[in-house]
Short mmCIF file of C-alpha atoms in Angstrom, two decimals:
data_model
loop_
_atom_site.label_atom_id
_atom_site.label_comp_id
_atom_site.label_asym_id
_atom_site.label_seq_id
_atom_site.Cartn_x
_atom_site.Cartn_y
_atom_site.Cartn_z
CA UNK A 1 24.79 -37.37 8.09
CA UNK A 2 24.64 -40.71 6.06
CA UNK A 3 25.90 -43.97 8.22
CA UNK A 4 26.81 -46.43 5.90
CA UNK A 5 29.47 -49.43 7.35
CA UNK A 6 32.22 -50.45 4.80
CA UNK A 7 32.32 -53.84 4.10
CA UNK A 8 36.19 -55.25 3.29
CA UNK A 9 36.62 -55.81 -0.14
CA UNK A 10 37.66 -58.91 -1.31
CA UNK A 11 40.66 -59.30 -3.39
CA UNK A 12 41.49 -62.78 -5.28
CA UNK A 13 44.55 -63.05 -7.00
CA UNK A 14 44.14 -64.39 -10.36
CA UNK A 15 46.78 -63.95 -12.60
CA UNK A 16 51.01 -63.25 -12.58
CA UNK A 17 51.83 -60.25 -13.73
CA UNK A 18 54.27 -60.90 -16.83
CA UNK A 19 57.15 -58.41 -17.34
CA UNK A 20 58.52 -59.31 -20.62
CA UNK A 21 60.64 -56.95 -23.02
CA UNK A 22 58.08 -57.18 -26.10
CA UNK A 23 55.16 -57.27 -23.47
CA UNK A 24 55.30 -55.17 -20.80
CA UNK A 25 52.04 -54.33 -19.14
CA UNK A 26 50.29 -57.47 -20.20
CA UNK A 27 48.98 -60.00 -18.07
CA UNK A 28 48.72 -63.26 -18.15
CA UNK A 29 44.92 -63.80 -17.14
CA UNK A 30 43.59 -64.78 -20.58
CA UNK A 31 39.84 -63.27 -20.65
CA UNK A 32 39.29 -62.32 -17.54
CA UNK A 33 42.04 -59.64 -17.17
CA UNK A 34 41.13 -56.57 -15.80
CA UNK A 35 43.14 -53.21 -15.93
CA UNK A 36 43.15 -50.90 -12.71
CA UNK A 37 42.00 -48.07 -14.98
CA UNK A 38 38.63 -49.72 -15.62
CA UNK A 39 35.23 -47.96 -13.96
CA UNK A 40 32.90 -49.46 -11.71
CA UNK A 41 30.44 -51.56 -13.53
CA UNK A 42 26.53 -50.31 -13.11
CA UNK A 43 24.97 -51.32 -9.77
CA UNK A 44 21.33 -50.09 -10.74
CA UNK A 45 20.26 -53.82 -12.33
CA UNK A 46 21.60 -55.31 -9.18
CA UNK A 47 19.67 -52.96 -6.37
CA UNK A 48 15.60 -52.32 -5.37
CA UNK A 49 14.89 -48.92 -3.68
CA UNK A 50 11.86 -50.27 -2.07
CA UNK A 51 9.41 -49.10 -4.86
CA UNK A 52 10.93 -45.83 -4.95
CA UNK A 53 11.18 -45.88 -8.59
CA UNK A 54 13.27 -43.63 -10.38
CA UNK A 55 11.17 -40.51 -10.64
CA UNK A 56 8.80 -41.65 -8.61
CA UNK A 57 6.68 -39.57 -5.66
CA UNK A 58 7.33 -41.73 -2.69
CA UNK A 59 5.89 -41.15 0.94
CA UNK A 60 7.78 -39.57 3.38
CA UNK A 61 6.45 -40.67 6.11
CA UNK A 62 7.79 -43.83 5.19
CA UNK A 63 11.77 -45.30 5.74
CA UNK A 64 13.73 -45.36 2.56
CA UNK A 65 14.83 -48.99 1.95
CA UNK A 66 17.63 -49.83 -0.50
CA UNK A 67 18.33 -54.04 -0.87
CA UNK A 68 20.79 -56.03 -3.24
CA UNK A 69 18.87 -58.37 -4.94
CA UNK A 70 21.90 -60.14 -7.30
CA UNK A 71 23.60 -62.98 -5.68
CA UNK A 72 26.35 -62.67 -3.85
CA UNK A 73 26.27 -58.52 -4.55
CA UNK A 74 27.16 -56.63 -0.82
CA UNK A 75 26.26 -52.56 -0.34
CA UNK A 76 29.02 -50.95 1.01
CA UNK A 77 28.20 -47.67 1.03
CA UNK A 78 25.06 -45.16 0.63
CA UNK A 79 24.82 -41.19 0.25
CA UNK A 80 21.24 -40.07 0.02
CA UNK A 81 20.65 -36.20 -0.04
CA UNK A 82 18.06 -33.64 -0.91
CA UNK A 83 17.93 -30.80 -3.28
CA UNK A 84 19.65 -28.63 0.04
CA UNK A 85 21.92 -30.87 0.45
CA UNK A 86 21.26 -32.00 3.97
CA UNK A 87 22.44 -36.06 3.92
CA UNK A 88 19.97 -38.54 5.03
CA UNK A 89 20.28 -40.72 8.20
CA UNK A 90 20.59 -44.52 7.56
CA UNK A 91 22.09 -47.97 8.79
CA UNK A 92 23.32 -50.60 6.63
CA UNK A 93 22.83 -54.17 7.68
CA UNK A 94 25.78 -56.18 8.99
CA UNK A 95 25.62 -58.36 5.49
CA UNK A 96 25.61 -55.92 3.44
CA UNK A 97 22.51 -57.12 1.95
CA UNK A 98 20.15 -54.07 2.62
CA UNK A 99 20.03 -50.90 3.97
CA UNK A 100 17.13 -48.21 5.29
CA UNK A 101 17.02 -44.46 6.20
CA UNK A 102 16.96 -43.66 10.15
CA UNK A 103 15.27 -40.44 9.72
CA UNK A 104 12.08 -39.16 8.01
CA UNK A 105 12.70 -38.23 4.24
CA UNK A 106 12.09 -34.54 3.58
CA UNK A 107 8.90 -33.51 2.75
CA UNK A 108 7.91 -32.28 -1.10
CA UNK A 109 11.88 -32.48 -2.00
CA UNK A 110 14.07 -34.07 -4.50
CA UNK A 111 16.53 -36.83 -3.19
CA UNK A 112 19.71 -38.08 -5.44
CA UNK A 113 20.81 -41.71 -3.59
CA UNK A 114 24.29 -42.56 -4.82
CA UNK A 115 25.14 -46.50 -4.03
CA UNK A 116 28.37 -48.24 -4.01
CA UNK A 117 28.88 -52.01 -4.32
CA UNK A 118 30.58 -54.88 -4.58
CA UNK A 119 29.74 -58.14 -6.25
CA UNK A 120 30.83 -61.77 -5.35
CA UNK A 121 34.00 -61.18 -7.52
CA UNK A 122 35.08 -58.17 -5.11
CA UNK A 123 34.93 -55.61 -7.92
CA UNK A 124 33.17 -52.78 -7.10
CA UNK A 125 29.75 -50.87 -8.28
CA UNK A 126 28.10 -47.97 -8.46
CA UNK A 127 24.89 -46.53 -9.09
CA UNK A 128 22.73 -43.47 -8.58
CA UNK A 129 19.10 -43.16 -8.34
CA UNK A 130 16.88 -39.92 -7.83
CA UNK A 131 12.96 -40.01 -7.23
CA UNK A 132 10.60 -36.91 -5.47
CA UNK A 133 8.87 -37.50 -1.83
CA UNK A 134 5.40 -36.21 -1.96
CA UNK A 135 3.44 -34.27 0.88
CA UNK A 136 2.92 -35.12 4.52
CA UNK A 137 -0.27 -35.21 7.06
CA UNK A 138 1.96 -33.91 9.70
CA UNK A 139 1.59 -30.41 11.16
CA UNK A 140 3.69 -27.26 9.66
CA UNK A 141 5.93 -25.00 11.71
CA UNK A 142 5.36 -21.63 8.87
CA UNK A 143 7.98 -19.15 9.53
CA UNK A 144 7.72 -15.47 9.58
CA UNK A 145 10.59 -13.30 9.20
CA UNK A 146 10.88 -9.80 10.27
CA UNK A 147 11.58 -6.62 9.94
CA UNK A 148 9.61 -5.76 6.73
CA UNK A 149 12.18 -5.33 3.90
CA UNK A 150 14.06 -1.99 3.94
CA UNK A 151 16.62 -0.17 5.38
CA UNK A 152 17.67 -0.17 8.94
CA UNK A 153 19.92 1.16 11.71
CA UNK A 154 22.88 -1.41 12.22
CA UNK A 155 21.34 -2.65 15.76
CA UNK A 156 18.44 -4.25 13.92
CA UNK A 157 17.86 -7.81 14.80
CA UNK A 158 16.45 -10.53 12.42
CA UNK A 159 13.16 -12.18 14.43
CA UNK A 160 11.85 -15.45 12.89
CA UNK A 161 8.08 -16.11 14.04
CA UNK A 162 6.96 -20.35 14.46
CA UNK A 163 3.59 -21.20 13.75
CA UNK A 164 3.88 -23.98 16.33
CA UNK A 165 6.19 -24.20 19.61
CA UNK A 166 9.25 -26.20 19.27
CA UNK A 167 11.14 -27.71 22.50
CA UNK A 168 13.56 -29.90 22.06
CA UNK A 169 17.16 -29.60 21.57
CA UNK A 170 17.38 -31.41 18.79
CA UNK A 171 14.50 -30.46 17.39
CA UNK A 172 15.36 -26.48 17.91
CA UNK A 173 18.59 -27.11 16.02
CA UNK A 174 17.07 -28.54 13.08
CA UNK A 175 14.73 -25.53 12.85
CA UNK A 176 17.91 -23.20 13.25
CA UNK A 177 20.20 -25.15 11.39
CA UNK A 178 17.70 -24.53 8.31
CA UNK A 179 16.96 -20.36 9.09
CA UNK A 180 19.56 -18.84 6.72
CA UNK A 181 21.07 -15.43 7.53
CA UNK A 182 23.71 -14.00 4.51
CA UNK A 183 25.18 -10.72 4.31
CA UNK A 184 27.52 -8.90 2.00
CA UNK A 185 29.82 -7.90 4.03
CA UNK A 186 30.39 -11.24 5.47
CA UNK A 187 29.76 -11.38 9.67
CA UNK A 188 29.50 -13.42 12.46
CA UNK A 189 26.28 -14.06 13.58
CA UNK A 190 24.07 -16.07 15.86
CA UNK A 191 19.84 -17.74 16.18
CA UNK A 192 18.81 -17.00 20.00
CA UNK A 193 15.79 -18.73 20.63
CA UNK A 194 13.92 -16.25 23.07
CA UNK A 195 11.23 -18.52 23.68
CA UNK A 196 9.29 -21.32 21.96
CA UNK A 197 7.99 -19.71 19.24
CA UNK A 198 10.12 -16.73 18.85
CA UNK A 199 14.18 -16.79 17.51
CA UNK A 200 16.04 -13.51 16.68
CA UNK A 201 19.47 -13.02 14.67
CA UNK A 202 21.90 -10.51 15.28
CA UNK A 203 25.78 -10.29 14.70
CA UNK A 204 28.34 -10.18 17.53
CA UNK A 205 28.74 -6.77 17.11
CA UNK A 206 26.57 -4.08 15.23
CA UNK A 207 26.10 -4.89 11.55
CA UNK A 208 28.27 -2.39 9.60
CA UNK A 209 27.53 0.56 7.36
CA UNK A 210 25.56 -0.73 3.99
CA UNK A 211 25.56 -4.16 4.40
CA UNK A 212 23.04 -6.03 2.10
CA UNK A 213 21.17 -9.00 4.41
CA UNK A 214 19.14 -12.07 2.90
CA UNK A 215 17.31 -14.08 5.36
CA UNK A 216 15.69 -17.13 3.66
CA UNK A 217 14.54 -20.98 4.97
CA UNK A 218 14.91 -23.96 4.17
CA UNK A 219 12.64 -25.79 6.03
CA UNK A 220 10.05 -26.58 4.16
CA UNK A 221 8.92 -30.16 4.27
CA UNK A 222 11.84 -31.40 6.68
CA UNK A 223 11.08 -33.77 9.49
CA UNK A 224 11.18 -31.89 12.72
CA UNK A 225 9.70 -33.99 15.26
CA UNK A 226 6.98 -37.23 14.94
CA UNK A 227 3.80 -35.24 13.14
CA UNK A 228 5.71 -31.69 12.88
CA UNK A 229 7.77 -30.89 9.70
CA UNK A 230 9.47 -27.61 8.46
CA UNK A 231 6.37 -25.20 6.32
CA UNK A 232 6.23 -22.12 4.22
CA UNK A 233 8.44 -18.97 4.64
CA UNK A 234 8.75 -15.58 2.43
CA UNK A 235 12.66 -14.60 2.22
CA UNK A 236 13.61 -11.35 3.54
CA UNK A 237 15.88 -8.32 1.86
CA UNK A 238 17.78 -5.51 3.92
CA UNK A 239 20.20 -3.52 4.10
CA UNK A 240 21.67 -1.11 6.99
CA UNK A 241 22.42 2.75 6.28
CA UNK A 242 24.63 4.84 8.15
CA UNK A 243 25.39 3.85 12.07
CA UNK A 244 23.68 6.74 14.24
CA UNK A 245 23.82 6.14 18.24
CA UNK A 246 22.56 8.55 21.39
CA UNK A 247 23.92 7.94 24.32
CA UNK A 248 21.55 9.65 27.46
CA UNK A 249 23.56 10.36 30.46
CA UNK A 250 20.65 10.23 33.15
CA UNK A 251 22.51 11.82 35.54
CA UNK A 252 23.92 14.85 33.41
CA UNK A 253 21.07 15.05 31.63
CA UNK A 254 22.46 15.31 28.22
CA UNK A 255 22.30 12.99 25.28
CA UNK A 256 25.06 13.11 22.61
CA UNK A 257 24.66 11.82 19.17
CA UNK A 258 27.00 9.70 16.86
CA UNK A 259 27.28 8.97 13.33
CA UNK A 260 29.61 6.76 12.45
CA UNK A 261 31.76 7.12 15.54
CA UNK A 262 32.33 10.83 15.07
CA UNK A 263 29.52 12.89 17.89
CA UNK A 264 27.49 15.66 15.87
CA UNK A 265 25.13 17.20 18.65
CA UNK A 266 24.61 17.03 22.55
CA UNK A 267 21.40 18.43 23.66
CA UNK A 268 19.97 18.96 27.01
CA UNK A 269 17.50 16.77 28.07
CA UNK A 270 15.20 15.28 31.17
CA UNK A 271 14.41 11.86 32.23
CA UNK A 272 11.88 9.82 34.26
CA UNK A 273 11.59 10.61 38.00
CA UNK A 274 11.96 8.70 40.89
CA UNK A 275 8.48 6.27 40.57
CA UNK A 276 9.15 6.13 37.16
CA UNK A 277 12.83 5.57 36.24
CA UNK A 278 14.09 5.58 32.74
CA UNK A 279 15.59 2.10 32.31
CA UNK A 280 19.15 1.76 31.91
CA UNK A 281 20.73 -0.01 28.53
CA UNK A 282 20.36 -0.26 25.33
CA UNK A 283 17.55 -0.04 23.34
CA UNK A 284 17.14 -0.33 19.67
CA UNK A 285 14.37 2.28 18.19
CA UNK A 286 11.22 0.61 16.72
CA UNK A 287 9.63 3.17 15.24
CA UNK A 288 8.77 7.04 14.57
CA UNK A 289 5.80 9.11 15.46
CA UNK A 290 5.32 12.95 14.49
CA UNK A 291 2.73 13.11 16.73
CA UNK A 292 0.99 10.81 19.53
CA UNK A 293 -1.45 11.60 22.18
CA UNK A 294 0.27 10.32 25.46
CA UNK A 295 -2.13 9.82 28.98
CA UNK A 296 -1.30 8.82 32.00
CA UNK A 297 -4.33 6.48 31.97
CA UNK A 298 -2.01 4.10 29.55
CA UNK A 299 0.74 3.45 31.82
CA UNK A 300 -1.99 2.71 35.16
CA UNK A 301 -1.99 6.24 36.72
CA UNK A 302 -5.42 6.83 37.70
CA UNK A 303 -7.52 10.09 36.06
CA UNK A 304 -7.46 13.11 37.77
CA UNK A 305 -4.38 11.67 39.82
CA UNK A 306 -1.46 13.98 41.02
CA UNK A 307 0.29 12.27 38.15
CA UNK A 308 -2.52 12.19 35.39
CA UNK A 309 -2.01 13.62 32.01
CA UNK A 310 -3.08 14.00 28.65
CA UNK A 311 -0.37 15.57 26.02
CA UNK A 312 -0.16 16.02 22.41
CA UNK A 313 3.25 15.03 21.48
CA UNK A 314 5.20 15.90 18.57
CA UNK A 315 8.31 14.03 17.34
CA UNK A 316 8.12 10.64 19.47
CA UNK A 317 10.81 8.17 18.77
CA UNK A 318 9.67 4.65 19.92
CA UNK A 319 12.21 2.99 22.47
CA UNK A 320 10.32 -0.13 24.11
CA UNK A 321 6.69 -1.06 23.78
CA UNK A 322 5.96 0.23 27.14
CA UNK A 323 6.23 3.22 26.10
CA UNK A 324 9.73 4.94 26.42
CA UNK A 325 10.02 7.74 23.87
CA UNK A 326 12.51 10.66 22.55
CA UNK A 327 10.33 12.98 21.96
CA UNK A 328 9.80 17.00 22.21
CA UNK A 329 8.37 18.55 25.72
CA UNK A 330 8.23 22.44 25.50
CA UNK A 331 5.94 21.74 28.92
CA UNK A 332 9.56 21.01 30.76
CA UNK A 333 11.77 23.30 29.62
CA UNK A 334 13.25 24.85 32.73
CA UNK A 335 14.23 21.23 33.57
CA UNK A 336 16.17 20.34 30.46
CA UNK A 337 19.81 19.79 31.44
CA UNK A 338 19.08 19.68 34.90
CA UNK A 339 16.80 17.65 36.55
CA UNK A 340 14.24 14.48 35.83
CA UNK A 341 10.80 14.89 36.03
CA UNK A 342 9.33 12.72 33.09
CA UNK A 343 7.61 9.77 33.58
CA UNK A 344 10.14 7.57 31.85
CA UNK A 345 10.62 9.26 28.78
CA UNK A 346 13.45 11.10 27.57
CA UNK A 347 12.04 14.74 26.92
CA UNK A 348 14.35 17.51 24.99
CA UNK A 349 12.72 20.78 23.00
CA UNK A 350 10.97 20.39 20.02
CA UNK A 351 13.95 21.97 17.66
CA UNK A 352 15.82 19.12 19.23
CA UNK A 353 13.84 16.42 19.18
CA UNK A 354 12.38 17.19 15.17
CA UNK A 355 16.48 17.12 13.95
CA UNK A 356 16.63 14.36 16.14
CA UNK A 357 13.74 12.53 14.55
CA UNK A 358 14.69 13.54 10.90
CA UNK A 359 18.59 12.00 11.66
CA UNK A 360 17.23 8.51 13.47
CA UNK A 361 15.55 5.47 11.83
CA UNK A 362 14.81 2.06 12.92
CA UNK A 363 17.38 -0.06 14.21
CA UNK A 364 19.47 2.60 15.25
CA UNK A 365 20.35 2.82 19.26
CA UNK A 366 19.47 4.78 21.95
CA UNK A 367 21.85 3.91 24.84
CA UNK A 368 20.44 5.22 28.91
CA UNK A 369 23.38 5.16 31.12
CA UNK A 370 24.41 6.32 34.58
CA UNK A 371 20.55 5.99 35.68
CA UNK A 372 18.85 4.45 38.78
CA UNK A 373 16.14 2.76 37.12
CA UNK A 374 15.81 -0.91 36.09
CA UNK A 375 17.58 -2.45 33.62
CA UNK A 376 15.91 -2.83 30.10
CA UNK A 377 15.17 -6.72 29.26
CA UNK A 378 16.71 -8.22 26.36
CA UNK A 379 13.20 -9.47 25.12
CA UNK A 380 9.37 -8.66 25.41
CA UNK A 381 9.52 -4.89 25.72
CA UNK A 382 11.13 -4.10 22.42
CA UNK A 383 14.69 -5.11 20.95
CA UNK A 384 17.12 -5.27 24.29
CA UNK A 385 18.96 -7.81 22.47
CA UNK A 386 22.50 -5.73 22.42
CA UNK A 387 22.08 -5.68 26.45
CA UNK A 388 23.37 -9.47 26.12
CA UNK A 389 27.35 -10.44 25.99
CA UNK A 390 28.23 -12.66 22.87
CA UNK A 391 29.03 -15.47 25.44
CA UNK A 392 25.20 -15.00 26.63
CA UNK A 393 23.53 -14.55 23.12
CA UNK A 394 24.89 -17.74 22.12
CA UNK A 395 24.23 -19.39 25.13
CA UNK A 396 20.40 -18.97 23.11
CA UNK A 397 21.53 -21.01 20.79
CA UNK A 398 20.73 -25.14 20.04
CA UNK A 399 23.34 -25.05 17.36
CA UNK A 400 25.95 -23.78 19.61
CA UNK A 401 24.72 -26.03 22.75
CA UNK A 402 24.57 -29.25 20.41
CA UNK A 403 28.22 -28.86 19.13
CA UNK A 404 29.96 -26.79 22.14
CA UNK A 405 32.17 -24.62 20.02
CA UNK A 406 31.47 -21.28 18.45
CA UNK A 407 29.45 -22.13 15.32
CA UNK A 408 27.89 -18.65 14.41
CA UNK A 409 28.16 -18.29 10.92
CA UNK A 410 28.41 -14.95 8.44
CA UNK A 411 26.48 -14.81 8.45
CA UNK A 412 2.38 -7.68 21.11
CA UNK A 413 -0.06 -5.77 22.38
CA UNK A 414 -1.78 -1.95 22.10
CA UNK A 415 1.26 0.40 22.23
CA UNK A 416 0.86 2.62 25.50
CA UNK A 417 3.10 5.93 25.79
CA UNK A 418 4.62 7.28 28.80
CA UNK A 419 6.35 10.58 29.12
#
C-alpha cells in the first residue's frame, strides 16, 4: 500500500467576499479571484519521475523517484499501481520536495503514478504519469497448477507447484496473495502451504455440485524477495460433477455409497490385516485402473515370503500413492463382510468393484472409519487434505497468519500397489 504524508495546505485569505443585491457571488479580488468550482491546475510541468519518461521501459530493479522541481511546489500525495492493481510502497520526504518507492517495481508490468500537489500559493495539483518496467536478472518462482483441466469429484484440491522454495512470511504471502482461486458458485476457500515448494487450495467444506473453478496468477514479474520475483504460470479450468462418497466401516466390513447425500449401494467388503492396517480417514481418489499387476515385492515383503504375491487386478481405484486401492478380489470371497485379510486394500467382488469404478471419478472420497490402523496424513501420500479442521487448514496459511482474522476468500515417485 502507497505511504504518502499529507502536507497542510496553506490557505491565504485574499479577498472579502461581497454580498451585494445586484452582485451576489462576486468577489472582490480583482484578477486573481478564484471560484471553489475550479480544477486542479496540471502538476506534470512541475514534477521529474527520475527519467521514467512517460512511456518509457524503466528498470525495476531500480527505486522509483518522483521530485518537484518548480519553486516553492510541495508533493502531498502519491498513488503508484500496476496493471493488477497492487499499490506500490513509497515514502515521501518530510518537505515535500521528493518522494521514492520502498519496494521493487513489478517486473515486465504497466504502472499508472497519479500525483497530487500544491504550489507556493496553496492551490492544489494534479498529475498522472504511466511508463512500462522492463525485465529483471533475478531468479523466477514458475508456477504449476494442478489437476489437469476437467471434471472432478467435489474433494479435489487445487495444488500450485514453485520452481524455487520460498520461506519467509512475508515473502509466502506475496506468492499467495497473487495465486487466484474463482468459482461460480462463490465459496470460501483457503492457500495451505504444505511445504516450501508445494501450496494446495481447497474450500472449507466440499466444493458443491457443478461448480465452474478458474485458478490463474498473477505473479509474474513481482518482487518476491532480493533476486527472486514472481514467473510464468498457465491458468487452470474445472469444474466438479455430482458429489459421490464411500464410507468403509473397517470393523463391519461394509462400505456404503452416496450420491448427493442420498446412499445407493452397501457392499460387503475386506480390509488390511493386522501388519498391514488400512489407514483410517479420508482420502480423496487419484485415479482409476481397470487393471494393475499388484506384488508384494512393491510394498517390501520379500519373494517367496509367507506374505508374497503377485495378482492381476481388475477395477483398482487409487486411494494414496502407497498403494491403497478399491478394487475387485474374487481370491477373498469367503471373507467379504466378515473379516480382514488384505494387505491394506479395500477388496469387494468384481461385480462390485466394476459398478463401483464406473460410478467414482477423481476427487471424489473414500472415507475408512472405525479401523485400527494409522491415520492417513494430510500430505505426501495422496490428497489427506479433508483430514484437517478449517481452524488447522488455515493455520497453513501466510495470508491468514499475517493479518490474524479469517481472510479466505471465494473463492512423486513409482506408484507401488498393495492389496
Amino acid at each position: 500500500m502507497t505511504y504518502s504524508k499529507i502536507l497542510p495546505t496553506r490557505t491565504t485569505l485574499r479577498c472579502t467576499l461581497i454580498l451585494a443585491p445586484l452582485l451576489a457571488g462576486l468577489t472582490a479580488c480583482g484578477g486573481d479571484a478564484r471560484s471553489l468550482s475550479d480544477q486542479p491546475y496540471d502538476a506534470l510541468e512541475h514534477l521529474s519521475f527520475g527519467g521514467a519518461a512517460e512511456g518509457a521501459e524503466v528498470n525495476p530493479d531500480a527505486p522509483l523517484k518522483i521530485s518537484a522541481r518548480a519553486a516553492g511546489a510541495r508533493i502531498t500525495d502519491v498513488v503508484a499501481t500496476d496493471a493488477a492493481g497492487r499499490r506500490l510502497d513509497g515514502e515521501l520526504a518530510a518537505d515535500g520536495r521528493s518522494w521514492r518507492s520502498s519496494a521493487l517495481l513489478t517486473a515486465g508490468a504497466k504502472y499508472t503514478v497519479r500525483v497530487s500537489t500544491e504550489n507556493g500559493d496553496g492551490e492544489p495539483g494534479r498529475g498522472e504519469h504511466s511508463f512500462r518496467t522492463g525485465s529483471s536478472e533475478a531468479d523466477r518462482v514458475d508456477v504449476t497448477f494442478g489437476p489437469e483441466p476437467g471434471t472432478y469429484g467435489v474433494a479435489q484440491p487445487i495444488t500450485a507447484e514453485l520452481s524455487e522454495e520460498v520461506t519467509g512470511a512475508r515473502e509466502r504471502a506475496l506468492v499467495e496473495a497473487a495465486l487466484q482461486v474463482s468459482s461460480e458458485p462463490e465459496v470460501k476457500g483457503a492457500w495451505h502451504w504444505v511445504d516450501d515448494k508445494e501450496l494446495h487450495y481447497r474450500p472449507r467444506d466440499y466444493w458443491p455440485s457443478d461448480t465452474r473453478i478458474s485458478v490463474s496468477s498473477q505473479l509474474e514479474g513481482l518482487a518476491i524477495a532480493d533476486g527472486l520475483r514472481g514467473g510464468g504460470a498457465d491458468p487452470v479450468e474445472l469444474r466438479t460433477g455430482e458429489r459421490v462418497e464411500a464410507v468403509a466401516d473397517i470393523q463391519a466390513h461394509t462400505m456404503t455409497v452416496y450420491q448427493d447425500g442420498e446412499a445407493v449401494r452397501t457392499v460387503p467388503i475386506t480390509t488390511g490385516k493386522e501388519g498391514f492396517r488400512t489407514r483410517n480417514g479420508k482420502k480423496v481418489v487419484l485415479g482409476r485402473e481397470p487393471n494393475v499387476r499388484m506384488t508384494g515385492t512393491s510394498i517390501g515383503i520379500p519373494a517367496g515370503s509367507a506374505e508374497s504375491y503377485d495378482l492381476d487386478v481388475q477395477w483398482a481405484t487409487r486411494l494414496t500413492w502407497s498403494g491403497e486401492y478399491v478394487h475387485g478380489a474374487p481370491w477373498s470371497a469367503a471373507s467379504h463382510g466378515s473379516a480382514n485379510v488384505s494387505h491394506g486394500c479395500t477388496g469387494m467382488s468384481t461385480e462390485n468393484a466394476q459398478w463401483f469404478f464406473d460410478l467414482i471419478k477423481p476427487g471424489d472420497i473414500v472415507e475408512h472409519v472405525n479401523g485400527e490402523g494409522e491415520d492417513m496424513a494430510p500430505f505426501g501420500n495422496g490428497f489427506g487434505d479433508w483430514n484437517l479442521s478449517w481452524e488447522e487448514w488455515l493455520e497453513g496459511s501466510a495470508l491468514h497468519q499475517q493479518q490474524g482474522d479469517d481472510h479466505a476468500q471465494p473463492t512423486a515417485g513409482r506408484l507401488r500397489p498393495s492389496v
